[in-house]
Tab-separated table of C-alpha atoms and ligand atoms in Angstrom:
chain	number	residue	atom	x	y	z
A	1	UNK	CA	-27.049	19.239	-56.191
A	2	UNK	CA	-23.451	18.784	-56.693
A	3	UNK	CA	-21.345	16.232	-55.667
A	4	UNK	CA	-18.113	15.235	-56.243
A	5	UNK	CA	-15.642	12.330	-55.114
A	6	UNK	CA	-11.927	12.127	-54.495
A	7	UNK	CA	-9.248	10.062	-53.556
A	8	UNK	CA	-5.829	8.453	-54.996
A	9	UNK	CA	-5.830	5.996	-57.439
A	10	UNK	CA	-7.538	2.526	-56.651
A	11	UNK	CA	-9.886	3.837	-54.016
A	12	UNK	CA	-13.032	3.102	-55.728
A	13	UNK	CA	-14.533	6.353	-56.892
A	14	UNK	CA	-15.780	5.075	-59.936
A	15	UNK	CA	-17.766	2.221	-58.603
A	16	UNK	CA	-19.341	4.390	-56.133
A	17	UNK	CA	-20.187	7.278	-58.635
A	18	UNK	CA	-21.835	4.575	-60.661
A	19	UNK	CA	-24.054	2.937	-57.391
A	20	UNK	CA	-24.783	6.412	-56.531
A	21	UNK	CA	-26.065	7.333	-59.820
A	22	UNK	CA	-28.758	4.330	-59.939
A	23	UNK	CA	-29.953	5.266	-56.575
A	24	UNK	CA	-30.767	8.894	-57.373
A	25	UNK	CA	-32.020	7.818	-60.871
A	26	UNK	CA	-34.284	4.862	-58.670
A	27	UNK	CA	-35.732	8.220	-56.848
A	28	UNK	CA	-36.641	9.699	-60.446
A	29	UNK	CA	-33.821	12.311	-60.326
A	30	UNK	CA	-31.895	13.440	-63.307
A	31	UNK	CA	-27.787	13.087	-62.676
A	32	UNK	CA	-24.896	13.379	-64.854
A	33	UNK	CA	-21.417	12.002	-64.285
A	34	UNK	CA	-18.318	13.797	-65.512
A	35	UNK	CA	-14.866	13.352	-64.610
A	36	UNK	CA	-11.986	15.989	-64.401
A	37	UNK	CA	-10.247	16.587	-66.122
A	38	UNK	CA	-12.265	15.715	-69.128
A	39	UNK	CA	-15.998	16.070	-69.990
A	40	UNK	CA	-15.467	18.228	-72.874
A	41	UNK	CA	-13.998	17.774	-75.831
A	42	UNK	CA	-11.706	20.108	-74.950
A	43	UNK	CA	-11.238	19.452	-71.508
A	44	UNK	CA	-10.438	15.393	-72.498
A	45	UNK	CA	-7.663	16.591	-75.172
A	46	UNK	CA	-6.445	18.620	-71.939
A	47	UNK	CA	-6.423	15.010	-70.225
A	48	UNK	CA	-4.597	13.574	-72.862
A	49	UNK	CA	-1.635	15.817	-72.496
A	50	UNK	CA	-1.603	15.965	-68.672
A	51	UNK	CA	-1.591	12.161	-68.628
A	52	UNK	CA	1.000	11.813	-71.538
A	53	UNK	CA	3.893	10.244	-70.064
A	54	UNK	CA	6.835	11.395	-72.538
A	55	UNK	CA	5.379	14.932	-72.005
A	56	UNK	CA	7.273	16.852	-69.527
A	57	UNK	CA	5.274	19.512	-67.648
A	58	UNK	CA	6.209	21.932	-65.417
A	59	UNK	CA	4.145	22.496	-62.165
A	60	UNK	CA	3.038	25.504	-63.025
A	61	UNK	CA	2.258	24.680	-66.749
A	62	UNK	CA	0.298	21.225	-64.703
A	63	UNK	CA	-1.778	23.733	-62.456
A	64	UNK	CA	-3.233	26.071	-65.260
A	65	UNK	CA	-3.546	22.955	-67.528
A	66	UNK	CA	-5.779	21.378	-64.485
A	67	UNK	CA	-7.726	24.743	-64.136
A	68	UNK	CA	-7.991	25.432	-68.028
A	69	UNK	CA	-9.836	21.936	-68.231
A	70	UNK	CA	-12.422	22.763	-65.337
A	71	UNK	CA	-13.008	26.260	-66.803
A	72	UNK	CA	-14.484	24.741	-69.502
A	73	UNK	CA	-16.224	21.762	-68.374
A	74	UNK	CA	-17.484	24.178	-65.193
A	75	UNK	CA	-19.142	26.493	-68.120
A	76	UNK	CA	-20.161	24.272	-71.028
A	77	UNK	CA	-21.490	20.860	-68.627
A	78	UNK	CA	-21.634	21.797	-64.691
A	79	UNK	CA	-23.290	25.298	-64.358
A	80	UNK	CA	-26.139	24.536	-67.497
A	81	UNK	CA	-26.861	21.008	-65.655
A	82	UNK	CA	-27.625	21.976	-62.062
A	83	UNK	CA	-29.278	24.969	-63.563
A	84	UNK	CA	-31.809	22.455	-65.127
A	85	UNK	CA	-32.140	20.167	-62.171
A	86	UNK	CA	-29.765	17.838	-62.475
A	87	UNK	CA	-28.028	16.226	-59.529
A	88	UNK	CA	-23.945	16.110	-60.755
A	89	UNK	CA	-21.658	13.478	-59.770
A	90	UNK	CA	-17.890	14.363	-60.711
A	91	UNK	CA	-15.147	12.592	-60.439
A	92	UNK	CA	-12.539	14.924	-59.104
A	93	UNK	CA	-12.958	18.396	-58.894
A	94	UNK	CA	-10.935	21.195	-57.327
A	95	UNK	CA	-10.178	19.338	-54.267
A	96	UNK	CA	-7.737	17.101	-56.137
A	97	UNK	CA	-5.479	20.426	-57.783
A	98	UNK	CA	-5.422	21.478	-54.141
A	99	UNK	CA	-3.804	18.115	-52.727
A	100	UNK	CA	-2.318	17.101	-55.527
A	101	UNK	CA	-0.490	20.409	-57.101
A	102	UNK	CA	-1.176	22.178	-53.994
A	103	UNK	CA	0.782	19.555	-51.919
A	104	UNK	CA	2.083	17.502	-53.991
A	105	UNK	CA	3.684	19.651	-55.983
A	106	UNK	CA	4.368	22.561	-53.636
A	107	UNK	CA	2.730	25.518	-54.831
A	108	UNK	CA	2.022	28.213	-53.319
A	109	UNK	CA	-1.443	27.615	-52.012
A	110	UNK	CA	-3.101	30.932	-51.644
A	111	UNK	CA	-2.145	30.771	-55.433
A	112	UNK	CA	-3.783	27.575	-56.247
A	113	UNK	CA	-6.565	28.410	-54.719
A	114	UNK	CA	-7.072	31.811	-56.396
A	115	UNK	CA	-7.052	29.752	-59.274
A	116	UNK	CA	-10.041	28.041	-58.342
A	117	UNK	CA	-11.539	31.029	-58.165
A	118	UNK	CA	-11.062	31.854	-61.326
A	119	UNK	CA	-11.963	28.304	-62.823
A	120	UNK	CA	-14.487	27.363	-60.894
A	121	UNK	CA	-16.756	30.947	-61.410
A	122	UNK	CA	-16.809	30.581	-57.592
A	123	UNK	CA	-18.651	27.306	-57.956
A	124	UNK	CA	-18.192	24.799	-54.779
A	125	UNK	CA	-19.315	21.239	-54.194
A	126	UNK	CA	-22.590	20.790	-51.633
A	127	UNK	CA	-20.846	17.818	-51.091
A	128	UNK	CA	-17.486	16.309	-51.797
A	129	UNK	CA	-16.985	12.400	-50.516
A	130	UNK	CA	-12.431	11.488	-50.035
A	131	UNK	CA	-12.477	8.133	-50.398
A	132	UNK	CA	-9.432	7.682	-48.289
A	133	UNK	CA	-7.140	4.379	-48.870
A	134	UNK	CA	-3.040	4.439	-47.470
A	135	UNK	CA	-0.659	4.636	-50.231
A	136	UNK	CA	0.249	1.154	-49.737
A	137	UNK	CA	-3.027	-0.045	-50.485
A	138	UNK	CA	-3.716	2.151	-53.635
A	139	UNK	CA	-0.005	0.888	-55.376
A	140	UNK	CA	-1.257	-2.903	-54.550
A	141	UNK	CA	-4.677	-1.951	-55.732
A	142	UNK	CA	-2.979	-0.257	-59.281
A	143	UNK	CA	0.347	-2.645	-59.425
A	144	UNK	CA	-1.600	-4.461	-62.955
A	145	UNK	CA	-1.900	-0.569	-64.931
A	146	UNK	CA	0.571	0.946	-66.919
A	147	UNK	CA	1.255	3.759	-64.802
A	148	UNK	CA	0.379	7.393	-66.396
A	149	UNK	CA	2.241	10.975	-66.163
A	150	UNK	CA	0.904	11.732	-62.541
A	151	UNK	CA	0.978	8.169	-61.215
A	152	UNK	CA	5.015	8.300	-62.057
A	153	UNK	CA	5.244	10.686	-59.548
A	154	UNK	CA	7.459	8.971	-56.454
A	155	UNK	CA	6.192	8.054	-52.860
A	156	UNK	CA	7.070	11.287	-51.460
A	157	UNK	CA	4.895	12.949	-53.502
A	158	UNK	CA	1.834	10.895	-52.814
A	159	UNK	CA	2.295	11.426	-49.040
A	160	UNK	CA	2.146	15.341	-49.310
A	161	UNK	CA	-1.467	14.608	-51.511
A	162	UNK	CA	-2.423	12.266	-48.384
A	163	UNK	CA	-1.554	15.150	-45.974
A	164	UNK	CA	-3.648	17.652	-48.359
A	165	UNK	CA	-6.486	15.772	-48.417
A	166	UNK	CA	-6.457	15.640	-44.531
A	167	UNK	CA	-5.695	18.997	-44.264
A	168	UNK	CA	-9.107	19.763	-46.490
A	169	UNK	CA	-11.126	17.791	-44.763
A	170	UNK	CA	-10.058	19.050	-41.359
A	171	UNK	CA	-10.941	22.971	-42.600
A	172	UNK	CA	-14.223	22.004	-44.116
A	173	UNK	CA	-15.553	19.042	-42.515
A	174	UNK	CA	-19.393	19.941	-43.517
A	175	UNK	CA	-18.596	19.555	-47.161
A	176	UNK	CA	-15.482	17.262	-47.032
A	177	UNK	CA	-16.975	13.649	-45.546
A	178	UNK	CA	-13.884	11.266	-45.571
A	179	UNK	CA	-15.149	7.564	-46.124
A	180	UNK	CA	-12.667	4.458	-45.388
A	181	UNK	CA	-12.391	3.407	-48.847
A	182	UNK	CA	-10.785	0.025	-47.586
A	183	UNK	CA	-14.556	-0.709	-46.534
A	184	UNK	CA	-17.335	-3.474	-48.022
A	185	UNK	CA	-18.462	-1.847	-51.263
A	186	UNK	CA	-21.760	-1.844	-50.320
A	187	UNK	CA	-21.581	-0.563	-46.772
A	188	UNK	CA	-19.517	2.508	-48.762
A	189	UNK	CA	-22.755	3.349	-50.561
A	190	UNK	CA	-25.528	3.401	-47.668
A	191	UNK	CA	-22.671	5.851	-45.842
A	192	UNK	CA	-22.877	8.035	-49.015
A	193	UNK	CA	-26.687	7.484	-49.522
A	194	UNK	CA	-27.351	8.433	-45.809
A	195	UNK	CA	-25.077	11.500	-46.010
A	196	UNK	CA	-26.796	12.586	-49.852
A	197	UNK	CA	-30.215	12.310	-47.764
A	198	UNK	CA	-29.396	14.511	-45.213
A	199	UNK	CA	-28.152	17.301	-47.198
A	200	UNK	CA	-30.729	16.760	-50.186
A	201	UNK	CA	-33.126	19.589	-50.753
A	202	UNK	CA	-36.165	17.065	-51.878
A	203	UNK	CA	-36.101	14.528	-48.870
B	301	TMP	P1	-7.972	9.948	-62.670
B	301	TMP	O1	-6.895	8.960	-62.896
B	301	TMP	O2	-8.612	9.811	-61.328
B	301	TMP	O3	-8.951	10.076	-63.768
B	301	TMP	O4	-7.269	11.411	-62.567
B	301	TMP	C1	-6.291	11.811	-63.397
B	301	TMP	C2	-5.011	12.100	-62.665
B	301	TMP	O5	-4.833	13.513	-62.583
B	301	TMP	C3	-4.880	11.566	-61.252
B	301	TMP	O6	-3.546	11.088	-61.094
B	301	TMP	C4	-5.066	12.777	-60.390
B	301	TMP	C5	-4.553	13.894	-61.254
B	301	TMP	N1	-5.174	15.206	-61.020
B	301	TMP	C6	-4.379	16.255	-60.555
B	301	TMP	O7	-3.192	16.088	-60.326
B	301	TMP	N2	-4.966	17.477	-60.389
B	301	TMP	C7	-6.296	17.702	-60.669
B	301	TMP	O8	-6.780	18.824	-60.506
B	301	TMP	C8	-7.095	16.597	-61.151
B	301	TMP	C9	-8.531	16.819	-61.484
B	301	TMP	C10	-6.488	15.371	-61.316
């Protein structure tokens, strides 16, 4: 099974990747946790670059930069795992190029999501949780980090990500399960746990 998470910054993705991993692990299930972009060596000197901030990128450069880095983790990590069993838990995944350079950058869409396509082999989540926080809440939340080359992006363009993400989850609400992320941490996870159940093909 594959699962994936997303949500701005500060909205608690890793925390509940990490619960969620002990209580599939608890049921004797293999998982693996990636994040994107990363996972690969290549894919994580990808990262580096994207997050540089005294790089400057260009949106289109930052779109096939985004996709380049899932090609390869999709290939080397994603496709061998589930083929073996293994339930994987990424952080990110094609959801977040669609709000964030989708929307938030303005490209055209049909585009972006070609590129997906192309990236992803076709490959979709069973299940993708949005851990959904306002804007306000995420810059409190991330005021103590250094902020990197897409968090120095203004308010405006963290608005338009907002709007993608809602827009997402309103055309594929089966897949797309938006959690309050300004919930009890705890309460977060038996809401994922009791959504994983349902859709899990060994219940
Ligand atoms: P992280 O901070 O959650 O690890 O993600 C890295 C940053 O990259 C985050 O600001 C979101 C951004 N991002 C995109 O803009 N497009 C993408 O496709 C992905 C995976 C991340």
């Amino acid at each position: 099974m594959f699962i994936t998470f997303e949500g701005i910054d500060g909205s608690g993705k890793t925390t509940q990747i990490k619960l969620l991993q002990d209580y599939i692990k608890s049921l004797g299930n293999q998982t693996v946790i990636i994040r994107e972009p990363g996972g690969t060596p290549f894919s994580e000197i990808i990262r580096d670059i994207l997050l540089n901030k005294d790089i400057e990128i260009n949106p289109v450069s930052e779109l096939l930069l985004f996709e380049a880095a899932r090609a390869n983790l999709t290939q080397q990590v994603i496709i061998p795992a589930l083929k073996n069993g293994f339930y994987v838990l990424c952080d990110r995944f094609y959801d977040s190029t669609t709000a964030y350079q989708g929307y938030g950058r303005q490209l055209n869409l049909d585009e972006v999501l070609n590129c997906h396509k192309l990236a992803t082999l076709g490959l979709k989540p069973d299940l993708t949780f949005y851990l959904k926080l306002s804007l306000d809440e995420s810059l409190k939340r991330s005021a103590h980090k250094k902020a990197d080359r897409m968090e120095r992006a203004g308010r405006e363009f963290f608005l338009r990500v907002l709007d993608g993400y809602d827009a997402i989850a309103e055309s594929e609400p089966e897949r797309f399960v938006i959690i309050d992320a300004a919930g009890d941490i705890e309460e977060t996870h038996r809401k994922i746990v009791s959504f994983i159940t349902r859709k899990s093909p060994n219940k």
